Coordinates of C-alpha atoms in Angstrom, one line a residue:
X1 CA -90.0 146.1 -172.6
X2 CA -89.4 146.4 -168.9
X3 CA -92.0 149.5 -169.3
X4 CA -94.6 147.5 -170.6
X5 CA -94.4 144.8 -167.6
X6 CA -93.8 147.5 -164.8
X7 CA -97.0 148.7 -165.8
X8 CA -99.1 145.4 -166.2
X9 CA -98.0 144.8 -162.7
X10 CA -98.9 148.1 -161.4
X11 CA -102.9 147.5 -162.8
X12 CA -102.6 144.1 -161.4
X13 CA -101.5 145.3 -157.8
X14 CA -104.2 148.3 -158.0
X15 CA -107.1 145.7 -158.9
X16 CA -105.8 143.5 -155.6
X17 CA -105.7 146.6 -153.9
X18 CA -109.4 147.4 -154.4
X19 CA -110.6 143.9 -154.2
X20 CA -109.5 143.9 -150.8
X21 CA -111.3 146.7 -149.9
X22 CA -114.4 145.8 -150.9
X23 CA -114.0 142.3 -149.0
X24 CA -113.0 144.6 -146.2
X25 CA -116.0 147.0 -146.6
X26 CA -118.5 143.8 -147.2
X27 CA -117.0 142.3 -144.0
X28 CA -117.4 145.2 -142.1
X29 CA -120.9 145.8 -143.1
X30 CA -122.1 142.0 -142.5
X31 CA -120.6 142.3 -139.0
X32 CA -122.1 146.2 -138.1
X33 CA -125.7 144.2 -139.9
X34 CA -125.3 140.6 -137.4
X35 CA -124.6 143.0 -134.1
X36 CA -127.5 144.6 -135.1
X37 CA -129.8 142.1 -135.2
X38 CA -128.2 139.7 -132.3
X39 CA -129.3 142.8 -130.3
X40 CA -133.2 142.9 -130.8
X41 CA -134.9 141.9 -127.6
X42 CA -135.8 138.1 -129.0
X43 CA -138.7 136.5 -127.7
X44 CA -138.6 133.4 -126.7
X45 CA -142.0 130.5 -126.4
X46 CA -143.6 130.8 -124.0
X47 CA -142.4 134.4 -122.1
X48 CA -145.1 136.4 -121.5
X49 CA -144.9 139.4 -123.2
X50 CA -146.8 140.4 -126.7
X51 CA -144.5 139.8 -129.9
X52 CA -143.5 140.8 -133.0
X53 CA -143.3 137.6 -135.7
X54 CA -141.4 139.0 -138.7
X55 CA -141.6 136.7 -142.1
X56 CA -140.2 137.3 -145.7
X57 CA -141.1 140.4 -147.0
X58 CA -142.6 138.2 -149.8
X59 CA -145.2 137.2 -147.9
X60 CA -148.8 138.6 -148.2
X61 CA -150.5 139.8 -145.1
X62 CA -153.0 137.1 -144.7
X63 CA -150.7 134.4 -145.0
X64 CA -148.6 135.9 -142.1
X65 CA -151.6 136.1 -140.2
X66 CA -153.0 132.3 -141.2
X67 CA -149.2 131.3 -140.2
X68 CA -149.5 133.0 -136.8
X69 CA -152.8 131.6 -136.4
X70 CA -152.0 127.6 -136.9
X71 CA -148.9 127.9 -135.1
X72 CA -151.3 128.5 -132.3
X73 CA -150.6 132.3 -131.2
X74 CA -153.2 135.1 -130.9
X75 CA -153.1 137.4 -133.1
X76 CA -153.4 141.3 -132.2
X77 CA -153.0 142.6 -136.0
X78 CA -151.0 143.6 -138.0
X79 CA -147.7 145.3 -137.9
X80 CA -145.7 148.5 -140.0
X81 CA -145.2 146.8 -142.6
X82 CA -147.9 143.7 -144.3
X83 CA -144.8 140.8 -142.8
X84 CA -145.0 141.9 -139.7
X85 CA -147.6 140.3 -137.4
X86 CA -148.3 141.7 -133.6
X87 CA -149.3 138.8 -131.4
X88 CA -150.4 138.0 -127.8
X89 CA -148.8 136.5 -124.9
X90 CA -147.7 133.2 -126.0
X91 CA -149.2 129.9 -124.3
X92 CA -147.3 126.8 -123.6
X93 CA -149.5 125.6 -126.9
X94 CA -147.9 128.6 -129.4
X95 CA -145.2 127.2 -131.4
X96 CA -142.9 129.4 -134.0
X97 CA -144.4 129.7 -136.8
X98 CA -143.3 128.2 -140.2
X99 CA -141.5 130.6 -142.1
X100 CA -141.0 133.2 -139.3
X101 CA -137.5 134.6 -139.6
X102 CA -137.8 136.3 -136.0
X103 CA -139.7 136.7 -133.0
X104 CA -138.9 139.5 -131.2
X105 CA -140.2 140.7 -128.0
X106 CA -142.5 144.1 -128.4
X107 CA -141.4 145.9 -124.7
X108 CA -139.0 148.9 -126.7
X109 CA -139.7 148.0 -129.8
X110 CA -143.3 148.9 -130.4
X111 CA -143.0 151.9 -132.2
X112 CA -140.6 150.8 -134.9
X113 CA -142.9 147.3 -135.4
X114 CA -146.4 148.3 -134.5
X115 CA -148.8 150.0 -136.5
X116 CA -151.0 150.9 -133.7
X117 CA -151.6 155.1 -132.7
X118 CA -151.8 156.0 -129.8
X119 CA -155.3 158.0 -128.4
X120 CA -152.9 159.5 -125.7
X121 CA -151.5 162.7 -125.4
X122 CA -147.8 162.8 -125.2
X123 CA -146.2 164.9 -121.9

């Protein structure tokens, strides 16, 4: 009988084992994830620099747009992906947009958000 226990304990210890893992792995990953956004270049309202609104993925194109639009920013076009919009300089009038989940600034970023090709040669 003491078999029988030794080994219900030894399952139960190897399932805590692996449930703490996986919180540790899950951990690790949300904090490698937050870094990673906390270090986009954020744009704030009313810098002057052209931005990047992102919004749900869920969200068609136009309605992105029509978003960016009331919210009072001009809108450039669109970006890499249809949830992505590529505005102007924001005025002291341009508000964030409802639904926007970020607004980054486009100076280093305007190759991974911009759908835009260049007519230039590269060097």
């Amino acid at each position: 009988m003491t078999s029988g226990s030794l080994i219900g304990a030894s399952a139960n210890s190897g399932r805590a084992a692996a449930l703490r893992d996986g919180c540790i792995v899950a951990l690790a990953l949300m904090a490698v994830s937050l870094a990673a956004v906390l270090s986009l270049p954020q744009a704030s309202i009313g810098r002057a620099v052209p931005q990047a609104i992102i919004f749900p993925p869920w969200l068609p194109q136009q309605d992105a747009m029509a978003r960016s639009l009331a919210a009072g920013h001009r809108v450039l076009r669109g970006g890499i992906s249809p949830f992505i919009v590529i505005v102007a300089e924001a005025g002291a009038e341009a508000a964030r947009p409802r639904g926007a989940l970020l607004m980054l600034a486009l100076a280093g970023l305007a190759g991974c958000l911009d759908s835009r090709v260049s007519m230039e040669p590269s060097l």
